[in-house]
Coordinates of C-alpha atoms in Angstrom, one line a residue:
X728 CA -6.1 -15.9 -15.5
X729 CA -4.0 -14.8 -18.7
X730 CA -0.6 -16.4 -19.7
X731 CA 2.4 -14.8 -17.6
X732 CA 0.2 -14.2 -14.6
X733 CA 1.9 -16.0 -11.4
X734 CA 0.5 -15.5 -7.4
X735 CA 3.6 -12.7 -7.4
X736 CA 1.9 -10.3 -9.8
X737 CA -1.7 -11.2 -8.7
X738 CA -0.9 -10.3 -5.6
X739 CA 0.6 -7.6 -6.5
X740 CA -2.1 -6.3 -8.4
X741 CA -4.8 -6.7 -5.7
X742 CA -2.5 -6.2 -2.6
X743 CA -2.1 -9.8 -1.1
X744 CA 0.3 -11.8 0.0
X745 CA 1.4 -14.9 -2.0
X746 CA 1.3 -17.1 1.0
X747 CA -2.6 -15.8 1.7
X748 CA -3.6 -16.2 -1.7
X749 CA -2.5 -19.7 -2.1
X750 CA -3.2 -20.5 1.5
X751 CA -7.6 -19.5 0.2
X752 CA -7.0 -21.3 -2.4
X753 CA -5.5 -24.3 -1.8
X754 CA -2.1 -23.9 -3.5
X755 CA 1.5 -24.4 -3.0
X756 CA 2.9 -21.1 -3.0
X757 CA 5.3 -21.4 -5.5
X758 CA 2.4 -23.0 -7.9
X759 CA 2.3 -22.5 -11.9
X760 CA -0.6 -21.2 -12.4
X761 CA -2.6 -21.9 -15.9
X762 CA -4.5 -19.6 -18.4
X763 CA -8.0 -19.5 -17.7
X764 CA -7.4 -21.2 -13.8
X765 CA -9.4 -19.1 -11.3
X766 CA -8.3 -18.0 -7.8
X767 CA -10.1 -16.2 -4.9
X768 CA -8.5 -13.0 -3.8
X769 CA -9.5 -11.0 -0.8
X770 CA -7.8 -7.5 -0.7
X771 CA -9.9 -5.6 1.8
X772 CA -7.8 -3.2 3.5
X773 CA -9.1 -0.1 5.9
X774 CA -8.6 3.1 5.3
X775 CA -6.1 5.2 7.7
X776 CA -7.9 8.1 9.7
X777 CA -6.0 10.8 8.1
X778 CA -6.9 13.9 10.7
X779 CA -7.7 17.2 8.8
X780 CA -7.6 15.7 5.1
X781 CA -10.5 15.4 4.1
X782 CA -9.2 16.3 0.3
X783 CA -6.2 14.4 -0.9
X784 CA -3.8 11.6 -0.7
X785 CA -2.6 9.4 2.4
X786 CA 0.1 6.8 1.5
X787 CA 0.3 4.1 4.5
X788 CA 4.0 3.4 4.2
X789 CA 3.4 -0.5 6.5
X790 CA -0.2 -0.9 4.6
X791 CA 1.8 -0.6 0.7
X792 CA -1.6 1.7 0.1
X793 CA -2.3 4.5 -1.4
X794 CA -5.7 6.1 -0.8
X795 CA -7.4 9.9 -2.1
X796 CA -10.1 11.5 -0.3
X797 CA -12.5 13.9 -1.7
X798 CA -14.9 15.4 0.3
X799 CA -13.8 13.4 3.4
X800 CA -15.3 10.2 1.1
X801 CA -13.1 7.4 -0.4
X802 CA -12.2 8.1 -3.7
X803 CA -9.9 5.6 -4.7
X804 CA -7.4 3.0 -3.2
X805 CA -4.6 0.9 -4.7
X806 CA -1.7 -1.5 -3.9
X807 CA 2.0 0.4 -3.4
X808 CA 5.3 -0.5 -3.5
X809 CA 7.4 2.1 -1.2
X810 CA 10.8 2.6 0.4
X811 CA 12.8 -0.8 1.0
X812 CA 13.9 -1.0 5.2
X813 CA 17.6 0.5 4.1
X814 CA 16.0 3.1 1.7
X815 CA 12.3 4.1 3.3
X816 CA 10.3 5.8 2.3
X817 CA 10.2 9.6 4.4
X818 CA 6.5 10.3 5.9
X819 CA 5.3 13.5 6.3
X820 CA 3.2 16.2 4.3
X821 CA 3.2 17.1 0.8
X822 CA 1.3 18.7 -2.3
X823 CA 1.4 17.8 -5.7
X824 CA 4.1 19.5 -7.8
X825 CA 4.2 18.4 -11.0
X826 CA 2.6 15.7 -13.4
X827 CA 4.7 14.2 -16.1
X828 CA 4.2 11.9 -18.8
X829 CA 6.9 9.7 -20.5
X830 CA 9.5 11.3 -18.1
X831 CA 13.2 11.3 -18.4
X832 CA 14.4 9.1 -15.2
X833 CA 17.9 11.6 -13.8
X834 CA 19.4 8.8 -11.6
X835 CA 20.7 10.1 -8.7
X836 CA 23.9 10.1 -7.7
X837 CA 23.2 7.3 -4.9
X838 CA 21.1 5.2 -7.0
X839 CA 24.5 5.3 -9.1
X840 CA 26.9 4.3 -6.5
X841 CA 24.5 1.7 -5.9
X842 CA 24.7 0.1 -9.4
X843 CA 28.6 0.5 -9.3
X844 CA 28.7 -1.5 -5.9
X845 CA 26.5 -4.2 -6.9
X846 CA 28.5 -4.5 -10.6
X847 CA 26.0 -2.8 -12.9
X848 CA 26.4 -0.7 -15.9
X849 CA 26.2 2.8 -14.1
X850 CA 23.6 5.2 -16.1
X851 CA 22.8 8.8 -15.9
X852 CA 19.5 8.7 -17.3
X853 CA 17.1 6.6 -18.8
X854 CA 14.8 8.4 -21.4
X855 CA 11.0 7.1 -21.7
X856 CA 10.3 3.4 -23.2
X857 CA 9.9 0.0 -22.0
X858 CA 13.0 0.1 -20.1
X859 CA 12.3 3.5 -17.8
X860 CA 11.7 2.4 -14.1
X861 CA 9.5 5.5 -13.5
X862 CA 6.7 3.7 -16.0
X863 CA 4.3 6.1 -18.1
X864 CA 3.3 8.5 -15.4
X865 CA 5.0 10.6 -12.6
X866 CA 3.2 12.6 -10.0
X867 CA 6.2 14.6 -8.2
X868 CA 5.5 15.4 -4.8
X869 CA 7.3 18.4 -2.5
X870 CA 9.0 16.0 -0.7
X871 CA 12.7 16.1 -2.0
X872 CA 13.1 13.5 -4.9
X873 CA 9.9 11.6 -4.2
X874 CA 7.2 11.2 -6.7
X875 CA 4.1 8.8 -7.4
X876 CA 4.8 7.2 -10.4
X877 CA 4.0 3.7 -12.7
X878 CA 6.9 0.7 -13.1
X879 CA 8.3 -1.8 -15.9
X880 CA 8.0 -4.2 -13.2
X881 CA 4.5 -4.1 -11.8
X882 CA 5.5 -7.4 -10.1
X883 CA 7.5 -5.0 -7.8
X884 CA 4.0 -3.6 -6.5
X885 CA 2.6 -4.1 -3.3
X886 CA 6.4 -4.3 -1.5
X887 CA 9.5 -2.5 0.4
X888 CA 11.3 -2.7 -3.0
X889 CA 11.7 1.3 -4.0
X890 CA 14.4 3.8 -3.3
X891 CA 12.1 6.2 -1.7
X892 CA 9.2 6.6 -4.4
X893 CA 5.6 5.1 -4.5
X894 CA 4.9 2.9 -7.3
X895 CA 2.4 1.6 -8.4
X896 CA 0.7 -0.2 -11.6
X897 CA 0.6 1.2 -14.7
X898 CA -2.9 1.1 -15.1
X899 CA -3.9 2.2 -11.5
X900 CA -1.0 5.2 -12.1
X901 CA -3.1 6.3 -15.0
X902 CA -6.1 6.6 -12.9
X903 CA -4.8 8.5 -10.0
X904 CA -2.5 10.7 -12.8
X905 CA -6.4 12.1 -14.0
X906 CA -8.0 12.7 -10.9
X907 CA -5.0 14.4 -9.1
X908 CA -4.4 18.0 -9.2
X909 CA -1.3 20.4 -8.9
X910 CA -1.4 21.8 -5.4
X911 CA -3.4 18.9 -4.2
X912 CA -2.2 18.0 0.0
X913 CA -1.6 14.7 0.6
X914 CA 0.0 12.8 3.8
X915 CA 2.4 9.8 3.7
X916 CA 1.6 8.3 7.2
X917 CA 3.5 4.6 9.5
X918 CA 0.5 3.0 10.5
X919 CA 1.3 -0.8 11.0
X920 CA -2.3 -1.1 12.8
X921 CA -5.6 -0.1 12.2
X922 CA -9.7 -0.3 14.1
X923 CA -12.7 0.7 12.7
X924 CA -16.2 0.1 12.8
X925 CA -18.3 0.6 10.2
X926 CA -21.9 1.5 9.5
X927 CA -23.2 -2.0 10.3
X928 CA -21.5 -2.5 13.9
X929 CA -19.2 -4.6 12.5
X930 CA -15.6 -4.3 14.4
X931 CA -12.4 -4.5 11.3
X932 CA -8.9 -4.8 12.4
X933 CA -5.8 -4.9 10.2
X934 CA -2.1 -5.8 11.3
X935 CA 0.5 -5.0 8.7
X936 CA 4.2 -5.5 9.1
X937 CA 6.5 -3.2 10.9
X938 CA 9.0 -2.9 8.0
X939 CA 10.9 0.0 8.9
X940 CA 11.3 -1.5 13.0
X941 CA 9.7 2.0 14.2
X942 CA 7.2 -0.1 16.3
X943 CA 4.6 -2.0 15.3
X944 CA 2.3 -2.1 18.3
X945 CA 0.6 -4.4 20.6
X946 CA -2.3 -6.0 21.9
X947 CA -2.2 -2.5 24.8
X948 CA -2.3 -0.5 21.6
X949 CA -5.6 -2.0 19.9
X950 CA -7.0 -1.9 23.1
X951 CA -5.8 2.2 23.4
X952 CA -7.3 2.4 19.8
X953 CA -10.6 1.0 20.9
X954 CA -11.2 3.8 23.4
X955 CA -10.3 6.6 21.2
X956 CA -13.0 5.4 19.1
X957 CA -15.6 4.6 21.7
X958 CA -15.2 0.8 20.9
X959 CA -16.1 -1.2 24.2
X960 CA -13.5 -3.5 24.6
X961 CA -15.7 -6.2 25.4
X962 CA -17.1 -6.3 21.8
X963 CA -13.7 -7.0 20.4
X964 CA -12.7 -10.7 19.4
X965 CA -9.2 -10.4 21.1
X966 CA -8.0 -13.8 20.4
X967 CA -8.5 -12.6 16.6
X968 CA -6.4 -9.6 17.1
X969 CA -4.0 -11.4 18.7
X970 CA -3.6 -13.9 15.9
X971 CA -3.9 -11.3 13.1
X972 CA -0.6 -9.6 15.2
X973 CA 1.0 -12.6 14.8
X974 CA 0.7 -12.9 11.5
X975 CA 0.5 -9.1 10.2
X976 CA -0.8 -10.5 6.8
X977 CA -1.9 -7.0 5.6
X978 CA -5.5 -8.3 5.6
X979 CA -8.5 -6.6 7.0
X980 CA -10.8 -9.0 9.3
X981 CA -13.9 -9.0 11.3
X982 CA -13.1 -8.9 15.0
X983 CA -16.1 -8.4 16.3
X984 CA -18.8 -7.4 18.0
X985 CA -18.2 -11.2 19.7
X986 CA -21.8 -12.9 21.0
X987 CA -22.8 -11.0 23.9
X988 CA -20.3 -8.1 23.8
X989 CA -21.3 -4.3 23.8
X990 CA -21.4 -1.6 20.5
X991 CA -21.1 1.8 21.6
X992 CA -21.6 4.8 19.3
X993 CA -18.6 5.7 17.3
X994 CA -17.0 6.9 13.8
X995 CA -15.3 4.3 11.6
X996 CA -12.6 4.2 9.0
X997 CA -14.2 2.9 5.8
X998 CA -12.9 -0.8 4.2
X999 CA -11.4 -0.7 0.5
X1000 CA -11.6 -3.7 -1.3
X1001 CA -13.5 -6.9 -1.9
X1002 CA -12.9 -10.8 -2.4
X1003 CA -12.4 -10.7 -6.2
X1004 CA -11.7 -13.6 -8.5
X1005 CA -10.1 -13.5 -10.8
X1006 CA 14.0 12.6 -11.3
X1007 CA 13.8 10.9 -8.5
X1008 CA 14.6 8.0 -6.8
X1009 CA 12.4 4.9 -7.8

């Protein structure tokens, strides 16, 4: 823990929930943290079965994650903040159009109305420094006025809080900014739910909030899932998927195979993340 850190940006750096991260670690949620204080953090998360990409980026808008494929292997994953529920975020194909640095932020004319409704000095522009929303790095996409870029406010990650783009942290930007190329595919996908199993037999299951109200599935649609992948339903801990539906905490969990229950043959999505301790729209 360094000074300025509070369970907001923590979480947002390792894409948790406040209430889960001070729910593992005993904490009020709106606790002070201290320097040097440590905390638990679990931010496994599975990766979306993105059909025919086995090269590129997928963005799963109800997940706030972004993850790039090479070779049909995990290459990466990181905490997002996309499209607030009155701005989202559009899904659909894309490719990699341009990669800026230090990039002159051209506010668009809605952004502008925006600022004049809610009181605020209206600007055109904002050219690079401390006080450009679009951070270091910009990866503009095809999609109109949509890019991948960094943030000021890297609190903001892991949220609905944009008009449209994907942020994410400075530092993970930087990352993805080196590895990505111009022409590259990439997918943004709504996948509130997601089953896999992974090399072990393990059963994962992950319920993430239906944001944008465009459905968020059921208990009928795990069980659908389950088929698809040749998961017999009697190896899946149900009650578990029914409380993780409940909550929709964003957090990947064992549900199975339960004592006694069956583990057919089948491909799996792979899990990202560990317990660790410690000119466009925007």
């Amino acid at each position: 823990m360094v000074r300025g850190d509070s369970l907001t940006s923590i979480g947002a750096r390792y894409g948790q929930s406040v209430r889960r991260i001070a729910e593992t670690n005993g904490l009020d949620p709106g606790a002070r943290l201290e320097v040097g204080q440590t905390l638990i953090v679990c931010s496994r998360h599975l990766a979306p079965r993105a059909a025919e990409l086995d090269d590129g980026i997928v963005i799963n808008l109800p997940q706030r994650m972004a993850f790039r494929y090479v070779a049909g292997r995990l290459d990466g994953a990181w905490p997002v903040a996309v499209g607030r529920p009155d701005w989202p975020t559009p899904v659909g194909d894309f490719t990699v159009r341009t990669r800026e640095q230090d990039k002159t932020w051209y506010v668009p004319v809605s952004i502008q109305e925006e600022m004049r409704r809610e009181g605020k000095p209206v600007l055109t522009q904002v050219p690079p420094g401390p006080e450009n929303p679009l951070g270091r790095h910009w990866i503009g996409l095809s999609l109109p006025a949509i890019g991948i870029h960094g943030t000021n406010a890297p609190a903001s990650v892991y949220g609905f809080r944009s008009h449209g783009c994907i942020r994410m942290h400075p530092d993970d930007v930087a990352a993805l900014f080196e590895r990505v190329t111009l022409g590259e595919r990439g997918r943004i996908v709504y996948e509130p739910l997601l089953l896999a199993r992974d090399a072990r037999g393990r059963i994962w299951f992950e319920a993430n909030p239906d944001a944008y109200r465009r459905g968020g599935g059921t208990i009928e649609t795990v069980r659908a899932m389950a088929r698809e992948q040749g998961i017999a339903e009697a190896a899946v801990d149900w009650a578990q998927v029914a409380k993780m539906l409940r909550e929709r905490d964003g957090l990947a969990r064992e549900a199975g195979p339960i004592p006694g229950g069956l583990a057919e043959a089948g491909a799996g999505a792979v899990a990202a993340g560990e317990p660790q301790s410690n000119g466009g729209n925007r």
